[in-house]
Amino acid sequence: MVTAASSLLFTASGEKVFFGDVVIVVPQQWPCQGNPSQPTQLVYTWDSAHLRVAPSHYLFGDNPWTQQPGGCGEPGDWIYVPENFLLGNTNVGSQGEQDCGCAMLLGES
């Protein structure tokens, strides 16, 4: 989803903007489906995450939102993506294809 969103952003910005390195922090209670015996060399915290996956938000529900303290054109702090948005995504793109939520993640309608 992040790769597809980056591609959409790159095209929409006239090939000027894209996501580079992205840190995604998921809830600790999510089961590990990788190789748990392979320790990760990098440790990321909730405060350092660019994209935060968490339960539904009390105000925004299952819709992604961005912590944006600055004005237009200023970078935001993080993107908050509710678990249900990722686990139960049924968004359909404007051409009828499954869009994996990337248009919604970028705020396109």
mmCIF file of C-alpha atoms in Angstrom:
data_model
loop_
_atom_site.group_PDB
_atom_site.id
_atom_site.type_symbol
_atom_site.label_atom_id
_atom_site.label_comp_id
_atom_site.label_asym_id
_atom_site.label_seq_id
_atom_site.Cartn_x
_atom_site.Cartn_y
_atom_site.Cartn_z
ATOM 1 C CA MET A 1 0.000 0.000 0.000
ATOM 2 C CA VAL A 2 2.806 2.449 0.834
ATOM 3 C CA THR A 3 4.644 1.670 -2.419
ATOM 4 C CA ALA A 4 1.462 2.189 -4.452
ATOM 5 C CA ALA A 5 0.693 5.419 -2.556
ATOM 6 C CA SER A 6 4.240 6.643 -3.222
ATOM 7 C CA SER A 7 3.820 5.916 -6.925
ATOM 8 C CA LEU A 8 0.531 7.851 -7.019
ATOM 9 C CA LEU A 9 2.132 10.748 -5.159
ATOM 10 C CA PHE A 10 5.111 10.750 -7.536
ATOM 11 C CA THR A 11 2.836 10.926 -10.584
ATOM 12 C CA ALA A 12 0.481 13.517 -9.062
ATOM 13 C CA SER A 13 3.373 15.802 -8.078
ATOM 14 C CA GLY A 14 4.954 15.796 -11.531
ATOM 15 C CA GLU A 15 7.656 13.366 -10.401
ATOM 16 C CA LYS A 16 8.805 15.622 -7.541
ATOM 17 C CA VAL A 17 7.526 13.895 -4.378
ATOM 18 C CA PHE A 18 7.610 10.291 -3.185
ATOM 19 C CA PHE A 19 8.009 8.311 0.030
ATOM 20 C CA GLY A 20 11.636 7.419 0.761
ATOM 21 C CA ASP A 21 12.412 5.431 3.884
ATOM 22 C CA VAL A 22 9.235 4.763 5.841
ATOM 23 C CA VAL A 23 9.060 3.371 9.365
ATOM 24 C CA ILE A 24 5.820 1.536 10.163
ATOM 25 C CA VAL A 25 5.084 0.589 13.760
ATOM 26 C CA VAL A 26 2.341 -1.990 14.327
ATOM 27 C CA PRO A 27 0.693 -2.908 17.632
ATOM 28 C CA GLN A 28 2.847 -5.144 19.837
ATOM 29 C CA GLN A 29 0.003 -7.638 20.232
ATOM 30 C CA TRP A 30 0.027 -8.471 16.504
ATOM 31 C CA PRO A 31 1.478 -11.956 15.992
ATOM 32 C CA CYS A 32 4.832 -12.200 14.246
ATOM 33 C CA GLN A 33 4.548 -13.909 10.868
ATOM 34 C CA GLY A 34 8.179 -13.546 9.910
ATOM 35 C CA ASN A 35 11.138 -15.323 11.403
ATOM 36 C CA PRO A 36 10.902 -14.588 15.151
ATOM 37 C CA SER A 37 14.314 -16.174 15.737
ATOM 38 C CA GLN A 38 15.843 -13.515 13.464
ATOM 39 C CA PRO A 39 16.321 -10.466 15.714
ATOM 40 C CA THR A 40 15.879 -7.094 14.112
ATOM 41 C CA GLN A 41 18.934 -4.868 14.267
ATOM 42 C CA LEU A 42 16.920 -1.660 14.378
ATOM 43 C CA VAL A 43 14.447 -0.794 17.093
ATOM 44 C CA TYR A 44 11.745 1.730 16.331
ATOM 45 C CA THR A 45 9.377 3.282 18.799
ATOM 46 C CA TRP A 46 5.898 4.702 18.458
ATOM 47 C CA ASP A 47 7.371 8.213 18.666
ATOM 48 C CA SER A 48 9.789 7.613 15.762
ATOM 49 C CA ALA A 49 7.260 6.003 13.390
ATOM 50 C CA HIS A 50 6.230 7.778 10.183
ATOM 51 C CA LEU A 51 3.208 5.541 9.732
ATOM 52 C CA ARG A 52 1.418 4.281 12.844
ATOM 53 C CA VAL A 53 -0.940 1.313 12.723
ATOM 54 C CA ALA A 54 -3.289 1.233 15.702
ATOM 55 C CA PRO A 55 -6.918 0.670 16.749
ATOM 56 C CA SER A 56 -9.709 2.867 15.404
ATOM 57 C CA HIS A 57 -9.412 6.497 16.442
ATOM 58 C CA TYR A 58 -12.145 7.955 18.682
ATOM 59 C CA LEU A 59 -12.697 10.893 16.307
ATOM 60 C CA PHE A 60 -11.693 9.637 12.824
ATOM 61 C CA GLY A 61 -12.859 6.028 13.198
ATOM 62 C CA ASP A 62 -11.315 3.693 10.603
ATOM 63 C CA ASN A 63 -10.107 6.510 8.327
ATOM 64 C CA PRO A 64 -6.384 7.283 8.054
ATOM 65 C CA TRP A 65 -5.356 10.742 9.199
ATOM 66 C CA THR A 66 -2.207 12.826 9.509
ATOM 67 C CA GLN A 67 -0.818 14.737 12.477
ATOM 68 C CA GLN A 68 -0.145 18.069 10.742
ATOM 69 C CA PRO A 69 0.808 20.887 13.129
ATOM 70 C CA GLY A 70 2.180 23.184 10.411
ATOM 71 C CA GLY A 71 0.575 24.949 7.515
ATOM 72 C CA CYS A 72 0.130 23.926 3.908
ATOM 73 C CA GLY A 73 3.390 22.693 2.402
ATOM 74 C CA GLU A 74 4.878 21.867 5.810
ATOM 75 C CA PRO A 75 5.688 18.226 6.586
ATOM 76 C CA GLY A 76 3.387 16.380 8.934
ATOM 77 C CA ASP A 77 4.506 14.435 11.996
ATOM 78 C CA TRP A 78 3.024 11.039 11.127
ATOM 79 C CA ILE A 79 0.235 9.160 9.344
ATOM 80 C CA TYR A 80 -2.176 7.198 11.552
ATOM 81 C CA VAL A 81 -3.692 4.134 9.854
ATOM 82 C CA PRO A 82 -6.342 2.177 11.791
ATOM 83 C CA GLU A 83 -6.007 -1.628 11.870
ATOM 84 C CA ASN A 84 -9.482 -2.047 10.360
ATOM 85 C CA PHE A 85 -8.504 0.100 7.377
ATOM 86 C CA LEU A 86 -5.726 -2.375 6.555
ATOM 87 C CA LEU A 87 -7.473 -5.587 7.576
ATOM 88 C CA GLY A 88 -10.911 -4.935 6.082
ATOM 89 C CA ASN A 89 -10.106 -2.711 3.112
ATOM 90 C CA THR A 90 -12.718 -2.861 0.355
ATOM 91 C CA ASN A 91 -11.973 0.430 -1.391
ATOM 92 C CA VAL A 92 -12.458 0.389 -5.135
ATOM 93 C CA GLY A 93 -10.586 2.846 -7.325
ATOM 94 C CA SER A 94 -12.175 5.171 -9.857
ATOM 95 C CA GLN A 95 -11.506 2.640 -12.634
ATOM 96 C CA GLY A 96 -13.186 -0.155 -10.650
ATOM 97 C CA GLU A 97 -9.924 -1.826 -9.640
ATOM 98 C CA GLN A 98 -8.941 -2.600 -6.088
ATOM 99 C CA ASP A 99 -6.794 0.335 -4.962
ATOM 100 C CA CYS A 100 -5.483 -1.065 -1.657
ATOM 101 C CA GLY A 101 -6.406 2.165 0.071
ATOM 102 C CA CYS A 102 -3.559 4.190 -1.456
ATOM 103 C CA ALA A 103 -5.845 6.878 -2.883
ATOM 104 C CA MET A 104 -7.538 7.245 0.488
ATOM 105 C CA LEU A 105 -4.164 7.259 2.245
ATOM 106 C CA LEU A 106 -3.161 10.203 0.036
ATOM 107 C CA GLY A 107 -6.493 11.969 0.511
ATOM 108 C CA GLU A 108 -7.733 11.550 -3.066
ATOM 109 C CA SER A 109 -11.451 11.187 -3.678
#
